Amino acid sequence: MINIKTLEEIELMRESALVVSRTLGEIAKVIKPGVTTLELDKIAEEYIRDQGAVPGFLGLYDFPNTLCMSPNEQVVHGIPNDEPLKEGDIISVDCGALKNGFYGDHAYTFAVGEIDPETKKLLEITKESLYVGIRQFRAGNRVGDVGFAIQQFTEAHGYGVVRELVGHGIGREMHEDPEMPNYGRRGKGKKFVEGMVVAIEPMINMGTHRIKQYSDGWTIKTADMKPSAHFEHDVAIVKGKPELLSTFRYINEALGIETDEELEFRTK
Ligand code: MG
Ligand code: MG
C-alpha cells in the first residue's frame, strides 16, 4: 500500500531529509586520505543527535552503525571500519535519520583526494542519472518511467545498473511502497499521484551489473570488482511535479562545487 502524505507531512519529511543533508555536508568537510569510515560514522551519529533526530539505520534490520560506508567496488550497505581511506578511493556514504516520526534517507559518493578520470566520470554520470530519474517522478507517470530513464541514460555509457537493490517509498517507515527500480519499462508499474514521497537512488557499476554479497551478510560489492557509485534523494510530488526534500547544497558548499542542478526541482 502506498502512503500518501499531506503537505504538512511533506514539510516534516523535508526536515528529516535536511537533517541527513546537513550530516552529509559535515562528512564532506572531513573526508580525506587517512580518515577511517568508523571516525566518520561517529561524527555523523553525534551530528544527527545534536539536531534532535536519531540515526535511521542504526539497529534497522540490525544494521550496526549510523552510516553505510561503501568504498570502491562496494555498492551499498558497507559497514564502517578502522581502515583509513586512501588517495584515489571513492566512498559511497548512505545516511538515514528519524525526526518527528518521519525518515530521511540520502546518499552521495565522494572522491577521496584525486581520483582517476574514468571513476570521476562514473560519479558524474551516476549523479546526473539521479536527476534524469527524478524528472520522471511526476503525477501521471509510472514507476517504470523513472527506471527506464535511469537505465537508458547510464547504459548508454556502458555502465551496469544494479537489479537486486532498488529505491523505495519513504515516510513513517524507512522502506515503504512502491519499490523504485533503477531499470524498467516505460509506462509500466504503479502510477504516481500527488503526495507520494520516494527515495530515488541509482546504484551504477562501471562494469557488470552483477553483484555479490560479503559473508558479513551486509556488504554488497560488484561481481567484477570494478567501482560502483550511489546517489540518493528524497522527492515528493507537489502540484504534480517532483519537489526535492533533500539537498546536496551542504556537500557542495563544503567541496566548493557551484551548480544549479537542483533548481528545477525546488520551490523552497
Ligand atoms: Mg539510503
Ligand atoms: Mg534508500
Short mmCIF file of C-alpha atoms and ligand atoms in Angstrom, two decimals:
data_model
loop_
_atom_site.label_atom_id
_atom_site.label_comp_id
_atom_site.label_asym_id
_atom_site.label_seq_id
_atom_site.Cartn_x
_atom_site.Cartn_y
_atom_site.Cartn_z
CA MET A 1 0.00 0.00 0.00
CA ILE A 2 1.29 3.46 -0.88
CA ASN A 3 1.07 6.01 1.96
CA ILE A 4 0.13 9.40 0.53
CA LYS A 5 1.45 12.36 2.56
CA THR A 6 -0.30 15.65 3.30
CA LEU A 7 1.54 18.93 2.65
CA GLU A 8 2.15 19.22 6.41
CA GLU A 9 3.68 15.74 6.48
CA ILE A 10 5.81 16.58 3.45
CA GLU A 11 7.20 19.60 5.33
CA LEU A 12 8.06 17.35 8.29
CA MET A 13 9.75 14.97 5.86
CA ARG A 14 11.73 17.87 4.44
CA GLU A 15 13.07 18.48 7.96
CA SER A 16 14.13 14.84 8.27
CA ALA A 17 15.74 14.93 4.83
CA LEU A 18 17.61 18.13 5.73
CA VAL A 19 18.99 16.53 8.90
CA VAL A 20 20.59 13.95 6.61
CA SER A 21 21.68 16.56 4.04
CA ARG A 22 23.45 18.62 6.70
CA THR A 23 25.06 15.50 8.12
CA LEU A 24 26.47 14.58 4.71
CA GLY A 25 27.73 18.17 4.49
CA GLU A 26 29.68 17.61 7.74
CA ILE A 27 31.08 14.37 6.36
CA ALA A 28 32.14 16.19 3.17
CA LYS A 29 34.25 18.56 5.29
CA VAL A 30 36.32 15.77 6.82
CA ILE A 31 36.64 13.11 4.10
CA LYS A 32 40.31 12.88 3.16
CA PRO A 33 43.06 10.28 2.89
CA GLY A 34 43.84 8.81 6.33
CA VAL A 35 40.41 9.21 7.89
CA THR A 36 38.58 5.98 8.76
CA THR A 37 34.96 5.25 7.98
CA LEU A 38 34.37 4.49 11.66
CA GLU A 39 35.55 8.02 12.57
CA LEU A 40 33.11 9.44 10.02
CA ASP A 41 30.35 7.24 11.44
CA LYS A 42 30.87 8.70 14.94
CA ILE A 43 30.78 12.26 13.57
CA ALA A 44 27.52 11.52 11.76
CA GLU A 45 25.85 9.92 14.77
CA GLU A 46 26.70 12.86 17.04
CA TYR A 47 25.65 15.41 14.45
CA ILE A 48 22.29 13.69 13.86
CA ARG A 49 21.58 13.54 17.60
CA ASP A 50 22.59 17.21 18.00
CA GLN A 51 19.78 18.05 15.56
CA GLY A 52 17.17 16.35 17.76
CA ALA A 53 16.96 13.33 15.47
CA VAL A 54 18.09 9.72 15.74
CA PRO A 55 20.16 7.73 13.25
CA GLY A 56 17.79 5.97 10.88
CA PHE A 57 19.96 2.96 10.02
CA LEU A 58 21.41 2.14 13.46
CA GLY A 59 19.57 -1.00 14.54
CA LEU A 60 17.33 -1.05 11.44
CA TYR A 61 17.23 -4.72 10.40
CA ASP A 62 20.07 -4.95 13.00
CA PHE A 63 22.48 -2.78 10.97
CA PRO A 64 25.30 -1.92 13.42
CA ASN A 65 26.10 1.71 12.50
CA THR A 66 24.80 5.16 11.56
CA LEU A 67 26.30 5.28 8.06
CA CYS A 68 26.56 2.70 5.31
CA MET A 69 30.10 3.23 4.01
CA SER A 70 30.86 1.50 0.74
CA PRO A 71 34.29 2.18 -0.80
CA ASN A 72 35.32 1.48 -4.40
CA GLU A 73 33.88 -1.88 -5.58
CA GLN A 74 31.37 -1.95 -2.73
CA VAL A 75 27.92 -0.97 -3.96
CA VAL A 76 25.94 -0.34 -0.76
CA HIS A 77 25.48 -1.47 2.86
CA GLY A 78 29.22 -1.43 3.70
CA ILE A 79 29.95 -1.44 7.44
CA PRO A 80 32.23 1.31 8.82
CA ASN A 81 35.64 0.05 9.98
CA ASP A 82 39.04 1.34 11.13
CA GLU A 83 40.77 1.08 7.77
CA PRO A 84 41.97 4.52 6.60
CA LEU A 85 40.67 5.87 3.28
CA LYS A 86 43.37 6.27 0.63
CA GLU A 87 44.03 8.88 -2.03
CA GLY A 88 42.14 7.83 -5.17
CA ASP A 89 39.40 5.90 -3.34
CA ILE A 90 35.75 6.63 -3.78
CA ILE A 91 33.38 6.18 -0.88
CA SER A 92 29.59 5.91 -1.07
CA VAL A 93 28.03 7.33 2.09
CA ASP A 94 24.39 6.48 2.78
CA CYS A 95 22.71 8.11 5.77
CA GLY A 96 19.28 7.94 7.35
CA ALA A 97 17.64 9.93 10.14
CA LEU A 98 14.34 9.81 12.02
CA LYS A 99 12.78 13.03 13.26
CA ASN A 100 9.17 13.87 14.17
CA GLY A 101 8.20 10.32 13.25
CA PHE A 102 9.47 10.56 9.66
CA TYR A 103 12.58 9.23 7.97
CA GLY A 104 15.08 10.91 5.68
CA ASP A 105 17.39 8.77 3.50
CA HIS A 106 20.04 10.26 1.30
CA ALA A 107 23.37 9.22 -0.22
CA TYR A 108 26.41 10.62 -2.04
CA THR A 109 29.58 9.10 -3.46
CA PHE A 110 32.68 11.13 -2.58
CA ALA A 111 36.12 11.19 -4.16
CA VAL A 112 38.97 10.83 -1.66
CA GLY A 113 41.61 13.26 -2.89
CA GLU A 114 42.31 12.97 -6.61
CA ILE A 115 40.62 10.10 -8.47
CA ASP A 116 41.22 8.79 -11.97
CA PRO A 117 39.19 10.34 -14.83
CA GLU A 118 37.29 7.13 -15.57
CA THR A 119 36.00 6.90 -12.00
CA LYS A 120 35.27 10.62 -11.93
CA LYS A 121 33.04 10.14 -14.96
CA LEU A 122 31.20 7.27 -13.21
CA LEU A 123 30.39 9.62 -10.32
CA GLU A 124 29.25 12.43 -12.63
CA ILE A 125 27.04 10.20 -14.76
CA THR A 126 25.51 8.44 -11.74
CA LYS A 127 24.65 11.77 -10.11
CA GLU A 128 23.20 13.04 -13.37
CA SER A 129 21.15 9.84 -13.73
CA LEU A 130 19.55 10.62 -10.38
CA TYR A 131 18.18 13.88 -11.82
CA VAL A 132 17.21 12.12 -15.06
CA GLY A 133 15.13 9.76 -12.91
CA ILE A 134 13.67 12.46 -10.66
CA ARG A 135 12.47 14.36 -13.74
CA GLN A 136 10.13 11.39 -14.47
CA PHE A 137 8.68 11.33 -10.94
CA ARG A 138 5.55 13.35 -11.66
CA ALA A 139 1.81 12.78 -11.35
CA GLY A 140 0.51 10.51 -14.12
CA ASN A 141 3.86 8.86 -14.84
CA ARG A 142 4.63 5.35 -13.59
CA VAL A 143 7.38 3.56 -11.67
CA GLY A 144 8.77 2.14 -14.92
CA ASP A 145 9.27 5.63 -16.38
CA VAL A 146 11.83 6.50 -13.68
CA GLY A 147 13.65 3.18 -14.00
CA PHE A 148 13.65 3.29 -17.79
CA ALA A 149 15.12 6.81 -17.84
CA ILE A 150 17.93 5.93 -15.40
CA GLN A 151 18.73 2.67 -17.17
CA GLN A 152 18.76 4.16 -20.65
CA PHE A 153 20.94 7.08 -19.57
CA THR A 154 23.55 5.02 -17.71
CA GLU A 155 23.70 2.01 -20.03
CA ALA A 156 24.44 4.42 -22.90
CA HIS A 157 27.76 4.99 -21.09
CA GLY A 158 28.39 1.25 -20.87
CA TYR A 159 27.60 1.06 -17.17
CA GLY A 160 25.75 -1.67 -15.27
CA VAL A 161 22.51 -0.95 -13.38
CA VAL A 162 22.20 -2.95 -10.17
CA ARG A 163 18.99 -5.00 -10.25
CA GLU A 164 18.74 -6.53 -6.79
CA LEU A 165 18.63 -3.24 -4.85
CA VAL A 166 16.09 -0.51 -5.54
CA GLY A 167 14.75 2.84 -4.35
CA HIS A 168 11.57 2.96 -2.31
CA GLY A 169 8.71 4.92 -0.86
CA ILE A 170 9.62 6.61 2.42
CA GLY A 171 7.70 8.13 5.33
CA ARG A 172 6.95 6.81 8.81
CA GLU A 173 8.84 3.73 7.64
CA MET A 174 12.27 3.84 6.03
CA HIS A 175 11.10 1.49 3.31
CA GLU A 176 7.54 1.89 2.07
CA ASP A 177 5.79 1.05 -1.18
CA PRO A 178 6.39 1.38 -4.02
CA GLU A 179 9.74 -0.19 -4.88
CA MET A 180 11.60 2.09 -7.29
CA PRO A 181 13.96 0.05 -9.51
CA ASN A 182 16.64 1.86 -11.49
CA TYR A 183 15.68 -0.17 -14.55
CA GLY A 184 12.33 -0.82 -16.14
CA ARG A 185 9.90 -0.29 -18.94
CA ARG A 186 8.25 2.95 -19.87
CA GLY A 187 4.60 3.22 -18.83
CA LYS A 188 4.73 0.12 -16.58
CA GLY A 189 4.16 -0.21 -12.84
CA LYS A 190 2.30 1.83 -10.24
CA LYS A 191 1.07 5.29 -11.19
CA PHE A 192 2.45 8.35 -9.41
CA VAL A 193 -0.01 10.65 -7.65
CA GLU A 194 0.09 13.86 -5.65
CA GLY A 195 1.58 13.42 -2.16
CA MET A 196 3.79 10.42 -2.92
CA VAL A 197 7.28 10.57 -1.39
CA VAL A 198 10.07 8.28 -2.57
CA ALA A 199 13.80 7.81 -2.29
CA ILE A 200 15.30 7.57 -5.78
CA GLU A 201 18.76 6.01 -5.64
CA PRO A 202 20.63 4.81 -8.72
CA MET A 203 23.37 2.29 -7.88
CA ILE A 204 25.53 2.22 -11.00
CA ASN A 205 28.53 -0.01 -11.70
CA MET A 206 31.39 0.84 -14.02
CA GLY A 207 31.31 -2.72 -15.35
CA THR A 208 28.84 -5.56 -14.94
CA HIS A 209 25.51 -5.00 -13.20
CA ARG A 210 26.08 -8.25 -11.30
CA ILE A 211 26.79 -8.10 -7.57
CA LYS A 212 27.92 -10.36 -4.74
CA GLN A 213 27.30 -10.20 -1.02
CA TYR A 214 30.13 -10.43 1.51
CA SER A 215 29.98 -13.09 4.20
CA ASP A 216 29.20 -10.34 6.76
CA GLY A 217 25.62 -10.57 5.49
CA TRP A 218 25.54 -6.85 4.60
CA THR A 219 28.20 -5.57 2.24
CA ILE A 220 27.37 -5.72 -1.46
CA LYS A 221 30.20 -5.50 -3.99
CA THR A 222 30.41 -5.65 -7.77
CA ALA A 223 30.99 -9.14 -9.20
CA ASP A 224 33.90 -7.85 -11.35
CA MET A 225 35.40 -5.70 -8.54
CA LYS A 226 35.10 -2.53 -10.64
CA PRO A 227 33.90 0.63 -8.86
CA SER A 228 30.27 1.45 -8.14
CA ALA A 229 28.56 4.77 -7.36
CA HIS A 230 25.38 5.63 -5.46
CA PHE A 231 23.46 8.90 -5.20
CA GLU A 232 20.08 9.26 -3.49
CA HIS A 233 17.49 11.99 -2.95
CA ASP A 234 14.12 12.08 -1.17
CA VAL A 235 11.48 13.52 -3.50
CA ALA A 236 7.78 14.37 -3.09
CA ILE A 237 5.13 15.05 -5.72
CA VAL A 238 3.74 18.55 -5.07
CA LYS A 239 1.42 20.22 -7.59
CA GLY A 240 2.04 17.27 -9.85
CA LYS A 241 5.78 17.82 -10.04
CA PRO A 242 8.90 16.47 -8.32
CA GLU A 243 9.90 18.51 -5.27
CA LEU A 244 13.32 17.75 -3.76
CA LEU A 245 13.25 17.34 0.02
CA SER A 246 16.94 16.51 0.47
CA THR A 247 19.76 18.62 -0.97
CA PHE A 248 23.42 18.34 -1.89
CA ARG A 249 23.81 22.07 -1.07
CA TYR A 250 25.83 21.45 2.12
CA ILE A 251 28.12 18.99 0.37
CA ASN A 252 28.62 21.44 -2.49
CA GLU A 253 29.43 24.23 -0.04
CA ALA A 254 31.99 22.04 1.73
CA LEU A 255 33.61 20.94 -1.53
CA GLY A 256 33.44 24.31 -3.27
CA ILE A 257 31.19 22.99 -6.06
CA GLU A 258 28.96 25.52 -7.81
CA THR A 259 25.90 24.07 -9.53
CA ASP A 260 22.25 24.85 -10.15
CA GLU A 261 21.31 21.21 -10.83
CA GLU A 262 18.68 21.12 -8.06
CA LEU A 263 16.90 24.34 -9.02
CA GLU A 264 14.29 22.82 -11.32
CA PHE A 265 13.11 20.52 -8.52
CA ARG A 266 12.82 23.08 -5.78
CA THR A 267 10.08 25.51 -4.78
CA LYS A 268 11.71 26.20 -1.36
MG MG B 1 19.89 5.46 1.52
MG MG B 2 17.13 4.40 0.31
#
